[in-house]
């Protein structure tokens, strides 16, 4: 006997097939939606570590995948170029350190991007205050000991390593020079790793660096921390005084990381992203992992990041111009 569907059955079957098709299409669209989080440094570095520490939780907050893409080179210009050429839809973001957005504009007059006009601030992510360290075999107990020894060296200046000309460690040493009236000799390296190696070997006298990059050497007893370049002490090293406490004002260097979006991104989208980033950073597992590295979890409004960018741009531009610093 030939089966003949009743009209109601045919309608149900049509609706079921249509529903399945729409469901598949919706699933495909959801899978294709993603956010790219660009990092201007190679995998394995401190900025990459922060990006990957927060990306999985950020994906949960946003409701779609977050992919970390490393675009190193040209002091951040390659990543910046990718961001400013992207659609302002909140799906392409740049996680960068302070240097590429607040220092580079003064250091490189022909920079191919203008942070103040080509980028939309989204959120501060972490603070990385600079801590000054010396070889643990030296007699310097704190920054005051170091400054007093440096002030007595007339024939051969004491040396300060940095991760490169115009880097935050370099500028922090200049702040100490200016505040204490010193003439520390700058010894630039191509990155923090060789500077740290030479400090361990006793080839240089001191180094300012991000706390996360120095935790291992400090905790193992190879380096002695002698001063914090910040307005308050570090939660990781609460017994280390700030330079302000030691009597040297204005030694305040924060290599913060923050997220920016392309020009044209709406305030509503930026605010939504900011809230998602804040929630991701303060998820207990994420916050614990990041703070174990020595960084300070922040998360901020777009407006707070915009103010921080403006303040630090003015501060670093003044130091660069006053000291006539040019890139190597």
PDB file of C-alpha atoms in Angstrom:
ATOM      1  CA  UNK A   1       0.000   0.000   0.000  1.00  0.00           C
ATOM      2  CA  UNK A   2       1.409   3.369  -0.966  1.00  0.00           C
ATOM      3  CA  UNK A   3       1.965   5.756   1.927  1.00  0.00           C
ATOM      4  CA  UNK A   4       0.375   9.193   1.543  1.00  0.00           C
ATOM      5  CA  UNK A   5       1.290  11.849   4.065  1.00  0.00           C
ATOM      6  CA  UNK A   6      -1.436  13.937   5.579  1.00  0.00           C
ATOM      7  CA  UNK A   7      -1.100  17.745   5.108  1.00  0.00           C
ATOM      8  CA  UNK A   8      -0.220  18.236   8.786  1.00  0.00           C
ATOM      9  CA  UNK A   9       2.520  15.610   8.542  1.00  0.00           C
ATOM     10  CA  UNK A  10       3.944  17.254   5.436  1.00  0.00           C
ATOM     11  CA  UNK A  11       3.990  20.617   7.211  1.00  0.00           C
ATOM     12  CA  UNK A  12       5.750  19.101  10.237  1.00  0.00           C
ATOM     13  CA  UNK A  13       8.337  17.402   8.031  1.00  0.00           C
ATOM     14  CA  UNK A  14       9.009  20.642   6.097  1.00  0.00           C
ATOM     15  CA  UNK A  15       9.416  22.581   9.350  1.00  0.00           C
ATOM     16  CA  UNK A  16      11.783  19.963  10.760  1.00  0.00           C
ATOM     17  CA  UNK A  17      13.970  19.980   7.644  1.00  0.00           C
ATOM     18  CA  UNK A  18      13.993  23.789   7.548  1.00  0.00           C
ATOM     19  CA  UNK A  19      14.793  23.964  11.248  1.00  0.00           C
ATOM     20  CA  UNK A  20      17.696  21.575  10.846  1.00  0.00           C
ATOM     21  CA  UNK A  21      19.050  23.593   7.926  1.00  0.00           C
ATOM     22  CA  UNK A  22      18.754  26.858   9.824  1.00  0.00           C
ATOM     23  CA  UNK A  23      20.377  25.278  12.867  1.00  0.00           C
ATOM     24  CA  UNK A  24      23.340  24.106  10.805  1.00  0.00           C
ATOM     25  CA  UNK A  25      23.696  27.529   9.224  1.00  0.00           C
ATOM     26  CA  UNK A  26      23.537  29.210  12.626  1.00  0.00           C
ATOM     27  CA  UNK A  27      26.160  26.812  13.996  1.00  0.00           C
ATOM     28  CA  UNK A  28      28.433  27.471  11.018  1.00  0.00           C
ATOM     29  CA  UNK A  29      28.061  31.223  11.504  1.00  0.00           C
ATOM     30  CA  UNK A  30      28.860  30.892  15.203  1.00  0.00           C
ATOM     31  CA  UNK A  31      31.945  28.852  14.409  1.00  0.00           C
ATOM     32  CA  UNK A  32      33.119  31.353  11.800  1.00  0.00           C
ATOM     33  CA  UNK A  33      32.773  34.287  14.208  1.00  0.00           C
ATOM     34  CA  UNK A  34      35.980  34.886  16.103  1.00  0.00           C
ATOM     35  CA  UNK A  35      38.164  37.611  17.571  1.00  0.00           C
ATOM     36  CA  UNK A  36      41.824  37.954  16.600  1.00  0.00           C
ATOM     37  CA  UNK A  37      44.095  39.156  19.389  1.00  0.00           C
ATOM     38  CA  UNK A  38      47.306  40.378  17.786  1.00  0.00           C
ATOM     39  CA  UNK A  39      50.602  40.371  19.692  1.00  0.00           C
ATOM     40  CA  UNK A  40      53.629  42.256  18.348  1.00  0.00           C
ATOM     41  CA  UNK A  41      56.086  39.808  19.910  1.00  0.00           C
ATOM     42  CA  UNK A  42      57.122  36.199  19.275  1.00  0.00           C
ATOM     43  CA  UNK A  43      55.467  33.287  21.092  1.00  0.00           C
ATOM     44  CA  UNK A  44      56.775  32.626  24.584  1.00  0.00           C
ATOM     45  CA  UNK A  45      57.432  36.250  25.584  1.00  0.00           C
ATOM     46  CA  UNK A  46      55.700  38.143  28.405  1.00  0.00           C
ATOM     47  CA  UNK A  47      53.047  39.843  26.232  1.00  0.00           C
ATOM     48  CA  UNK A  48      52.285  36.529  24.520  1.00  0.00           C
ATOM     49  CA  UNK A  49      51.992  34.903  27.960  1.00  0.00           C
ATOM     50  CA  UNK A  50      49.375  37.444  29.034  1.00  0.00           C
ATOM     51  CA  UNK A  51      47.462  37.062  25.756  1.00  0.00           C
ATOM     52  CA  UNK A  52      47.293  33.289  26.062  1.00  0.00           C
ATOM     53  CA  UNK A  53      46.508  33.412  29.778  1.00  0.00           C
ATOM     54  CA  UNK A  54      43.386  35.471  29.162  1.00  0.00           C
ATOM     55  CA  UNK A  55      42.263  34.306  25.684  1.00  0.00           C
ATOM     56  CA  UNK A  56      40.339  31.184  26.695  1.00  0.00           C
ATOM     57  CA  UNK A  57      38.351  32.972  29.387  1.00  0.00           C
ATOM     58  CA  UNK A  58      37.834  35.972  27.089  1.00  0.00           C
ATOM     59  CA  UNK A  59      36.343  33.596  24.521  1.00  0.00           C
ATOM     60  CA  UNK A  60      33.813  32.472  27.136  1.00  0.00           C
ATOM     61  CA  UNK A  61      32.926  36.073  27.933  1.00  0.00           C
ATOM     62  CA  UNK A  62      32.468  36.984  24.266  1.00  0.00           C
ATOM     63  CA  UNK A  63      30.728  33.749  23.282  1.00  0.00           C
ATOM     64  CA  UNK A  64      33.070  32.873  20.410  1.00  0.00           C
ATOM     65  CA  UNK A  65      36.708  31.832  19.869  1.00  0.00           C
ATOM     66  CA  UNK A  66      39.589  34.217  20.541  1.00  0.00           C
ATOM     67  CA  UNK A  67      42.678  33.458  18.471  1.00  0.00           C
ATOM     68  CA  UNK A  68      46.098  34.800  19.504  1.00  0.00           C
ATOM     69  CA  UNK A  69      48.174  35.810  16.473  1.00  0.00           C
ATOM     70  CA  UNK A  70      51.857  36.734  16.820  1.00  0.00           C
ATOM     71  CA  UNK A  71      52.987  39.486  14.469  1.00  0.00           C
ATOM     72  CA  UNK A  72      56.479  40.473  15.678  1.00  0.00           C
ATOM     73  CA  UNK A  73      58.803  42.950  14.042  1.00  0.00           C
ATOM     74  CA  UNK A  74      59.501  46.631  13.406  1.00  0.00           C
ATOM     75  CA  UNK A  75      58.988  47.561  17.081  1.00  0.00           C
ATOM     76  CA  UNK A  76      55.280  46.854  16.883  1.00  0.00           C
ATOM     77  CA  UNK A  77      54.638  48.510  13.513  1.00  0.00           C
ATOM     78  CA  UNK A  78      53.711  45.247  11.749  1.00  0.00           C
ATOM     79  CA  UNK A  79      51.007  44.399  14.277  1.00  0.00           C
ATOM     80  CA  UNK A  80      49.831  48.013  14.352  1.00  0.00           C
ATOM     81  CA  UNK A  81      49.494  48.065  10.566  1.00  0.00           C
ATOM     82  CA  UNK A  82      47.340  44.914  10.645  1.00  0.00           C
ATOM     83  CA  UNK A  83      45.083  46.448  13.264  1.00  0.00           C
ATOM     84  CA  UNK A  84      44.573  49.831  11.646  1.00  0.00           C
ATOM     85  CA  UNK A  85      43.706  48.153   8.329  1.00  0.00           C
ATOM     86  CA  UNK A  86      41.070  45.930   9.940  1.00  0.00           C
ATOM     87  CA  UNK A  87      37.329  46.510  10.059  1.00  0.00           C
ATOM     88  CA  UNK A  88      36.247  48.453  13.162  1.00  0.00           C
ATOM     89  CA  UNK A  89      33.899  45.686  14.293  1.00  0.00           C
ATOM     90  CA  UNK A  90      35.681  44.609  17.462  1.00  0.00           C
ATOM     91  CA  UNK A  91      36.913  41.375  15.914  1.00  0.00           C
ATOM     92  CA  UNK A  92      40.552  42.471  15.535  1.00  0.00           C
ATOM     93  CA  UNK A  93      42.313  43.693  18.658  1.00  0.00           C
ATOM     94  CA  UNK A  94      45.901  44.575  19.545  1.00  0.00           C
ATOM     95  CA  UNK A  95      47.461  43.634  22.864  1.00  0.00           C
ATOM     96  CA  UNK A  96      50.547  45.807  23.150  1.00  0.00           C
ATOM     97  CA  UNK A  97      52.995  47.086  25.721  1.00  0.00           C
ATOM     98  CA  UNK A  98      53.380  50.792  26.445  1.00  0.00           C
ATOM     99  CA  UNK A  99      56.395  51.229  24.162  1.00  0.00           C
ATOM    100  CA  UNK A 100      54.606  50.793  20.851  1.00  0.00           C
ATOM    101  CA  UNK A 101      51.901  53.321  21.674  1.00  0.00           C
ATOM    102  CA  UNK A 102      53.395  55.873  24.107  1.00  0.00           C
ATOM    103  CA  UNK A 103      57.144  55.792  23.341  1.00  0.00           C
ATOM    104  CA  UNK A 104      57.498  54.953  19.645  1.00  0.00           C
ATOM    105  CA  UNK A 105      55.754  58.121  18.386  1.00  0.00           C
ATOM    106  CA  UNK A 106      58.524  60.264  19.916  1.00  0.00           C
ATOM    107  CA  UNK A 107      61.326  57.805  19.184  1.00  0.00           C
ATOM    108  CA  UNK A 108      60.437  57.231  15.516  1.00  0.00           C
ATOM    109  CA  UNK A 109      59.352  60.485  13.792  1.00  0.00           C
ATOM    110  CA  UNK A 110      58.262  58.609  10.638  1.00  0.00           C
ATOM    111  CA  UNK A 111      56.147  55.996  12.391  1.00  0.00           C
ATOM    112  CA  UNK A 112      53.480  54.601  10.055  1.00  0.00           C
ATOM    113  CA  UNK A 113      50.699  54.832  12.631  1.00  0.00           C
ATOM    114  CA  UNK A 114      49.470  57.422  15.126  1.00  0.00           C
ATOM    115  CA  UNK A 115      48.162  55.784  18.292  1.00  0.00           C
ATOM    116  CA  UNK A 116      46.083  58.779  19.335  1.00  0.00           C
ATOM    117  CA  UNK A 117      44.119  58.878  16.068  1.00  0.00           C
ATOM    118  CA  UNK A 118      44.486  55.419  14.479  1.00  0.00           C
ATOM    119  CA  UNK A 119      43.522  53.358  17.527  1.00  0.00           C
ATOM    120  CA  UNK A 120      40.588  53.162  19.913  1.00  0.00           C
ATOM    121  CA  UNK A 121      41.487  52.424  23.554  1.00  0.00           C
ATOM    122  CA  UNK A 122      39.664  49.400  24.962  1.00  0.00           C
ATOM    123  CA  UNK A 123      41.204  48.335  28.270  1.00  0.00           C
ATOM    124  CA  UNK A 124      44.340  48.279  30.352  1.00  0.00           C
ATOM    125  CA  UNK A 125      45.275  44.656  30.998  1.00  0.00           C
ATOM    126  CA  UNK A 126      48.227  44.515  33.406  1.00  0.00           C
ATOM    127  CA  UNK A 127      50.743  46.801  35.077  1.00  0.00           C
ATOM    128  CA  UNK A 128      54.414  45.834  34.931  1.00  0.00           C
ATOM    129  CA  UNK A 129      56.291  48.258  37.137  1.00  0.00           C
ATOM    130  CA  UNK A 130      60.056  48.400  36.794  1.00  0.00           C
ATOM    131  CA  UNK A 131      62.207  47.023  39.567  1.00  0.00           C
ATOM    132  CA  UNK A 132      65.914  47.791  39.773  1.00  0.00           C
ATOM    133  CA  UNK A 133      68.200  44.842  40.462  1.00  0.00           C
ATOM    134  CA  UNK A 134      71.904  44.379  41.104  1.00  0.00           C
ATOM    135  CA  UNK A 135      74.072  41.292  41.249  1.00  0.00           C
ATOM    136  CA  UNK A 136      73.546  39.671  44.646  1.00  0.00           C
ATOM    137  CA  UNK A 137      77.323  39.461  45.126  1.00  0.00           C
ATOM    138  CA  UNK A 138      77.579  43.252  45.392  1.00  0.00           C
ATOM    139  CA  UNK A 139      77.324  45.162  48.667  1.00  0.00           C
ATOM    140  CA  UNK A 140      74.386  47.380  47.620  1.00  0.00           C
ATOM    141  CA  UNK A 141      71.497  46.832  50.022  1.00  0.00           C
ATOM    142  CA  UNK A 142      69.085  49.278  48.415  1.00  0.00           C
ATOM    143  CA  UNK A 143      68.831  51.991  45.801  1.00  0.00           C
ATOM    144  CA  UNK A 144      70.311  54.601  48.120  1.00  0.00           C
ATOM    145  CA  UNK A 145      73.509  52.552  48.484  1.00  0.00           C
ATOM    146  CA  UNK A 146      73.712  52.273  44.712  1.00  0.00           C
ATOM    147  CA  UNK A 147      73.157  56.000  44.162  1.00  0.00           C
ATOM    148  CA  UNK A 148      75.763  56.966  46.758  1.00  0.00           C
ATOM    149  CA  UNK A 149      78.343  54.660  45.168  1.00  0.00           C
ATOM    150  CA  UNK A 150      77.512  55.995  41.703  1.00  0.00           C
ATOM    151  CA  UNK A 151      77.805  59.619  42.847  1.00  0.00           C
ATOM    152  CA  UNK A 152      81.341  58.944  44.095  1.00  0.00           C
ATOM    153  CA  UNK A 153      82.498  57.410  40.814  1.00  0.00           C
ATOM    154  CA  UNK A 154      84.084  60.318  38.995  1.00  0.00           C
ATOM    155  CA  UNK A 155      86.610  58.520  36.808  1.00  0.00           C
ATOM    156  CA  UNK A 156      84.535  55.545  35.651  1.00  0.00           C
ATOM    157  CA  UNK A 157      80.709  55.871  35.647  1.00  0.00           C
ATOM    158  CA  UNK A 158      78.650  52.951  36.863  1.00  0.00           C
ATOM    159  CA  UNK A 159      76.757  51.128  34.143  1.00  0.00           C
ATOM    160  CA  UNK A 160      73.068  50.457  33.628  1.00  0.00           C
ATOM    161  CA  UNK A 161      71.992  47.775  31.190  1.00  0.00           C
ATOM    162  CA  UNK A 162      68.777  48.068  29.209  1.00  0.00           C
ATOM    163  CA  UNK A 163      66.790  45.982  26.756  1.00  0.00           C
ATOM    164  CA  UNK A 164      67.426  48.590  24.063  1.00  0.00           C
ATOM    165  CA  UNK A 165      67.617  52.309  23.378  1.00  0.00           C
ATOM    166  CA  UNK A 166      64.281  53.937  24.132  1.00  0.00           C
ATOM    167  CA  UNK A 167      62.995  50.928  26.037  1.00  0.00           C
ATOM    168  CA  UNK A 168      61.228  51.350  29.378  1.00  0.00           C
ATOM    169  CA  UNK A 169      64.315  50.054  31.279  1.00  0.00           C
ATOM    170  CA  UNK A 170      66.439  52.681  29.493  1.00  0.00           C
ATOM    171  CA  UNK A 171      63.996  55.472  30.302  1.00  0.00           C
ATOM    172  CA  UNK A 172      63.714  54.343  33.930  1.00  0.00           C
ATOM    173  CA  UNK A 173      67.497  54.637  34.272  1.00  0.00           C
ATOM    174  CA  UNK A 174      67.299  58.143  32.831  1.00  0.00           C
ATOM    175  CA  UNK A 175      64.657  59.025  35.414  1.00  0.00           C
ATOM    176  CA  UNK A 176      67.060  57.872  38.133  1.00  0.00           C
ATOM    177  CA  UNK A 177      69.902  59.832  36.515  1.00  0.00           C
ATOM    178  CA  UNK A 178      67.830  62.996  36.499  1.00  0.00           C
ATOM    179  CA  UNK A 179      66.355  62.559  39.966  1.00  0.00           C
ATOM    180  CA  UNK A 180      69.618  61.670  41.732  1.00  0.00           C
ATOM    181  CA  UNK A 181      71.924  63.844  39.612  1.00  0.00           C
ATOM    182  CA  UNK A 182      73.897  60.853  38.351  1.00  0.00           C
ATOM    183  CA  UNK A 183      75.756  60.089  35.171  1.00  0.00           C
ATOM    184  CA  UNK A 184      75.082  56.370  34.823  1.00  0.00           C
ATOM    185  CA  UNK A 185      76.433  54.927  31.584  1.00  0.00           C
ATOM    186  CA  UNK A 186      73.763  53.343  29.413  1.00  0.00           C
ATOM    187  CA  UNK A 187      74.612  49.902  27.985  1.00  0.00           C
ATOM    188  CA  UNK A 188      71.877  48.852  25.521  1.00  0.00           C
ATOM    189  CA  UNK A 189      71.268  45.224  24.594  1.00  0.00           C
ATOM    190  CA  UNK A 190      69.030  43.580  22.015  1.00  0.00           C
ATOM    191  CA  UNK A 191      66.411  42.503  24.506  1.00  0.00           C
ATOM    192  CA  UNK A 192      66.267  41.831  28.234  1.00  0.00           C
ATOM    193  CA  UNK A 193      67.776  38.331  28.158  1.00  0.00           C
ATOM    194  CA  UNK A 194      71.360  39.327  27.248  1.00  0.00           C
ATOM    195  CA  UNK A 195      71.205  42.263  29.662  1.00  0.00           C
ATOM    196  CA  UNK A 196      70.208  39.898  32.467  1.00  0.00           C
ATOM    197  CA  UNK A 197      72.993  37.474  31.485  1.00  0.00           C
ATOM    198  CA  UNK A 198      75.628  40.201  31.666  1.00  0.00           C
ATOM    199  CA  UNK A 199      74.356  41.444  35.030  1.00  0.00           C
ATOM    200  CA  UNK A 200      74.667  37.906  36.369  1.00  0.00           C
ATOM    201  CA  UNK A 201      78.232  37.791  35.039  1.00  0.00           C
ATOM    202  CA  UNK A 202      79.094  41.104  36.689  1.00  0.00           C
ATOM    203  CA  UNK A 203      79.736  42.946  33.422  1.00  0.00           C
ATOM    204  CA  UNK A 204      77.243  45.736  34.257  1.00  0.00           C
ATOM    205  CA  UNK A 205      76.241  47.290  37.569  1.00  0.00           C
ATOM    206  CA  UNK A 206      72.467  47.473  37.447  1.00  0.00           C
ATOM    207  CA  UNK A 207      69.314  46.874  35.443  1.00  0.00           C
ATOM    208  CA  UNK A 208      65.712  48.063  35.510  1.00  0.00           C
ATOM    209  CA  UNK A 209      63.287  45.411  34.297  1.00  0.00           C
ATOM    210  CA  UNK A 210      59.682  44.258  34.432  1.00  0.00           C
ATOM    211  CA  UNK A 211      59.075  42.210  37.573  1.00  0.00           C
ATOM    212  CA  UNK A 212      57.803  39.130  35.643  1.00  0.00           C
ATOM    213  CA  UNK A 213      61.074  38.918  33.741  1.00  0.00           C
ATOM    214  CA  UNK A 214      63.160  39.045  36.920  1.00  0.00           C
ATOM    215  CA  UNK A 215      61.191  36.907  39.355  1.00  0.00           C
ATOM    216  CA  UNK A 216      63.294  33.808  38.720  1.00  0.00           C
ATOM    217  CA  UNK A 217      66.657  35.532  39.227  1.00  0.00           C
ATOM    218  CA  UNK A 218      65.433  37.395  42.322  1.00  0.00           C
ATOM    219  CA  UNK A 219      63.801  34.409  43.987  1.00  0.00           C
ATOM    220  CA  UNK A 220      66.819  32.202  43.296  1.00  0.00           C
ATOM    221  CA  UNK A 221      69.118  34.725  44.971  1.00  0.00           C
ATOM    222  CA  UNK A 222      71.090  35.723  41.883  1.00  0.00           C
ATOM    223  CA  UNK A 223      69.778  39.299  41.902  1.00  0.00           C
ATOM    224  CA  UNK A 224      69.032  41.674  44.738  1.00  0.00           C
ATOM    225  CA  UNK A 225      66.116  44.067  44.191  1.00  0.00           C
ATOM    226  CA  UNK A 226      67.046  47.561  45.397  1.00  0.00           C
ATOM    227  CA  UNK A 227      64.170  49.815  44.369  1.00  0.00           C
ATOM    228  CA  UNK A 228      60.728  49.971  42.765  1.00  0.00           C
ATOM    229  CA  UNK A 229      60.083  52.557  40.041  1.00  0.00           C
ATOM    230  CA  UNK A 230      56.453  53.147  40.982  1.00  0.00           C
ATOM    231  CA  UNK A 231      54.254  55.187  43.288  1.00  0.00           C
ATOM    232  CA  UNK A 232      53.644  52.189  45.569  1.00  0.00           C
ATOM    233  CA  UNK A 233      55.455  49.016  46.565  1.00  0.00           C
ATOM    234  CA  UNK A 234      55.010  45.774  44.682  1.00  0.00           C
ATOM    235  CA  UNK A 235      52.673  43.140  46.107  1.00  0.00           C
ATOM    236  CA  UNK A 236      55.203  40.522  44.980  1.00  0.00           C
ATOM    237  CA  UNK A 237      58.122  42.220  46.788  1.00  0.00           C
ATOM    238  CA  UNK A 238      56.554  44.297  49.575  1.00  0.00           C
ATOM    239  CA  UNK A 239      59.863  44.762  51.400  1.00  0.00           C
ATOM    240  CA  UNK A 240      61.513  46.564  48.484  1.00  0.00           C
ATOM    241  CA  UNK A 241      61.110  50.365  48.849  1.00  0.00           C
ATOM    242  CA  UNK A 242      60.085  52.664  46.056  1.00  0.00           C
ATOM    243  CA  UNK A 243      62.612  55.206  44.840  1.00  0.00           C
ATOM    244  CA  UNK A 244      60.244  57.885  46.076  1.00  0.00           C
ATOM    245  CA  UNK A 245      60.593  56.447  49.600  1.00  0.00           C
ATOM    246  CA  UNK A 246      64.364  56.471  49.190  1.00  0.00           C
ATOM    247  CA  UNK A 247      64.237  60.187  48.386  1.00  0.00           C
ATOM    248  CA  UNK A 248      64.429  60.115  44.574  1.00  0.00           C
ATOM    249  CA  UNK A 249      61.277  61.633  43.120  1.00  0.00           C
ATOM    250  CA  UNK A 250      59.923  60.975  39.670  1.00  0.00           C
ATOM    251  CA  UNK A 251      61.359  57.480  39.147  1.00  0.00           C
ATOM    252  CA  UNK A 252      58.075  56.002  37.975  1.00  0.00           C
ATOM    253  CA  UNK A 253      58.073  53.575  35.043  1.00  0.00           C
ATOM    254  CA  UNK A 254      55.220  51.237  34.221  1.00  0.00           C
ATOM    255  CA  UNK A 255      55.483  48.953  31.201  1.00  0.00           C
ATOM    256  CA  UNK A 256      51.723  48.368  31.096  1.00  0.00           C
ATOM    257  CA  UNK A 257      49.968  46.187  28.538  1.00  0.00           C
ATOM    258  CA  UNK A 258      46.657  47.219  27.009  1.00  0.00           C
ATOM    259  CA  UNK A 259      44.168  46.320  24.297  1.00  0.00           C
ATOM    260  CA  UNK A 260      43.363  48.641  21.410  1.00  0.00           C
ATOM    261  CA  UNK A 261      40.931  48.390  18.487  1.00  0.00           C
ATOM    262  CA  UNK A 262      40.973  50.008  15.017  1.00  0.00           C
ATOM    263  CA  UNK A 263      39.869  53.583  14.456  1.00  0.00           C
ATOM    264  CA  UNK A 264      36.110  53.774  13.936  1.00  0.00           C
ATOM    265  CA  UNK A 265      35.248  51.141  16.527  1.00  0.00           C
ATOM    266  CA  UNK A 266      32.114  52.419  18.251  1.00  0.00           C
ATOM    267  CA  UNK A 267      32.080  53.395  21.940  1.00  0.00           C
ATOM    268  CA  UNK A 268      29.462  50.699  22.517  1.00  0.00           C
ATOM    269  CA  UNK A 269      31.663  47.957  21.050  1.00  0.00           C
ATOM    270  CA  UNK A 270      34.715  49.230  22.951  1.00  0.00           C
ATOM    271  CA  UNK A 271      32.734  49.253  26.205  1.00  0.00           C
ATOM    272  CA  UNK A 272      31.457  45.712  25.612  1.00  0.00           C
ATOM    273  CA  UNK A 273      34.980  44.470  24.937  1.00  0.00           C
ATOM    274  CA  UNK A 274      36.287  46.303  27.991  1.00  0.00           C
ATOM    275  CA  UNK A 275      33.756  44.599  30.255  1.00  0.00           C
ATOM    276  CA  UNK A 276      34.580  41.195  28.765  1.00  0.00           C
ATOM    277  CA  UNK A 277      38.328  41.735  29.259  1.00  0.00           C
ATOM    278  CA  UNK A 278      37.811  42.870  32.852  1.00  0.00           C
ATOM    279  CA  UNK A 279      35.720  39.781  33.585  1.00  0.00           C
ATOM    280  CA  UNK A 280      38.253  37.479  31.908  1.00  0.00           C
ATOM    281  CA  UNK A 281      41.201  38.953  33.812  1.00  0.00           C
ATOM    282  CA  UNK A 282      39.429  38.678  37.155  1.00  0.00           C
ATOM    283  CA  UNK A 283      38.338  35.078  36.708  1.00  0.00           C
ATOM    284  CA  UNK A 284      40.102  33.429  39.681  1.00  0.00           C
ATOM    285  CA  UNK A 285      42.265  31.014  37.670  1.00  0.00           C
ATOM    286  CA  UNK A 286      43.344  33.690  35.193  1.00  0.00           C
ATOM    287  CA  UNK A 287      44.116  36.294  37.842  1.00  0.00           C
ATOM    288  CA  UNK A 288      46.044  33.773  39.940  1.00  0.00           C
ATOM    289  CA  UNK A 289      48.150  32.669  36.953  1.00  0.00           C
ATOM    290  CA  UNK A 290      48.986  36.208  35.860  1.00  0.00           C
ATOM    291  CA  UNK A 291      49.768  37.528  39.327  1.00  0.00           C
ATOM    292  CA  UNK A 292      52.007  34.525  40.009  1.00  0.00           C
ATOM    293  CA  UNK A 293      54.200  35.858  37.207  1.00  0.00           C
ATOM    294  CA  UNK A 294      54.640  39.180  39.032  1.00  0.00           C
ATOM    295  CA  UNK A 295      52.321  41.266  36.859  1.00  0.00           C
ATOM    296  CA  UNK A 296      49.429  43.227  38.368  1.00  0.00           C
ATOM    297  CA  UNK A 297      46.005  42.493  36.893  1.00  0.00           C
ATOM    298  CA  UNK A 298      44.091  45.668  36.028  1.00  0.00           C
ATOM    299  CA  UNK A 299      41.235  45.768  33.519  1.00  0.00           C
ATOM    300  CA  UNK A 300      39.884  49.270  32.926  1.00  0.00           C
ATOM    301  CA  UNK A 301      37.389  51.365  31.049  1.00  0.00           C
ATOM    302  CA  UNK A 302      38.302  52.715  27.599  1.00  0.00           C
ATOM    303  CA  UNK A 303      38.355  56.194  29.121  1.00  0.00           C
ATOM    304  CA  UNK A 304      40.899  55.199  31.782  1.00  0.00           C
ATOM    305  CA  UNK A 305      43.177  53.700  29.134  1.00  0.00           C
ATOM    306  CA  UNK A 306      42.868  56.831  26.990  1.00  0.00           C
ATOM    307  CA  UNK A 307      43.951  58.956  29.960  1.00  0.00           C
ATOM    308  CA  UNK A 308      46.859  56.626  30.756  1.00  0.00           C
ATOM    309  CA  UNK A 309      48.013  56.737  27.129  1.00  0.00           C
ATOM    310  CA  UNK A 310      47.893  60.537  27.036  1.00  0.00           C
ATOM    311  CA  UNK A 311      49.748  60.901  30.348  1.00  0.00           C
ATOM    312  CA  UNK A 312      52.506  58.453  29.452  1.00  0.00           C
ATOM    313  CA  UNK A 313      52.906  59.804  25.928  1.00  0.00           C
ATOM    314  CA  UNK A 314      53.563  63.262  27.371  1.00  0.00           C
ATOM    315  CA  UNK A 315      55.938  61.893  30.027  1.00  0.00           C
ATOM    316  CA  UNK A 316      58.058  59.747  27.710  1.00  0.00           C
ATOM    317  CA  UNK A 317      58.082  62.306  24.887  1.00  0.00           C
ATOM    318  CA  UNK A 318      59.500  64.924  27.261  1.00  0.00           C
ATOM    319  CA  UNK A 319      62.266  62.580  28.451  1.00  0.00           C
ATOM    320  CA  UNK A 320      63.160  61.472  24.914  1.00  0.00           C
ATOM    321  CA  UNK A 321      63.383  65.029  23.637  1.00  0.00           C
ATOM    322  CA  UNK A 322      65.184  66.377  26.687  1.00  0.00           C
ATOM    323  CA  UNK A 323      67.838  63.688  26.396  1.00  0.00           C
ATOM    324  CA  UNK A 324      67.897  63.699  22.583  1.00  0.00           C
ATOM    325  CA  UNK A 325      67.371  59.964  22.396  1.00  0.00           C
ATOM    326  CA  UNK A 326      67.376  58.429  18.927  1.00  0.00           C
ATOM    327  CA  UNK A 327      66.941  54.760  17.993  1.00  0.00           C
ATOM    328  CA  UNK A 328      70.008  52.620  17.315  1.00  0.00           C
TER     329      UNK A 328
END
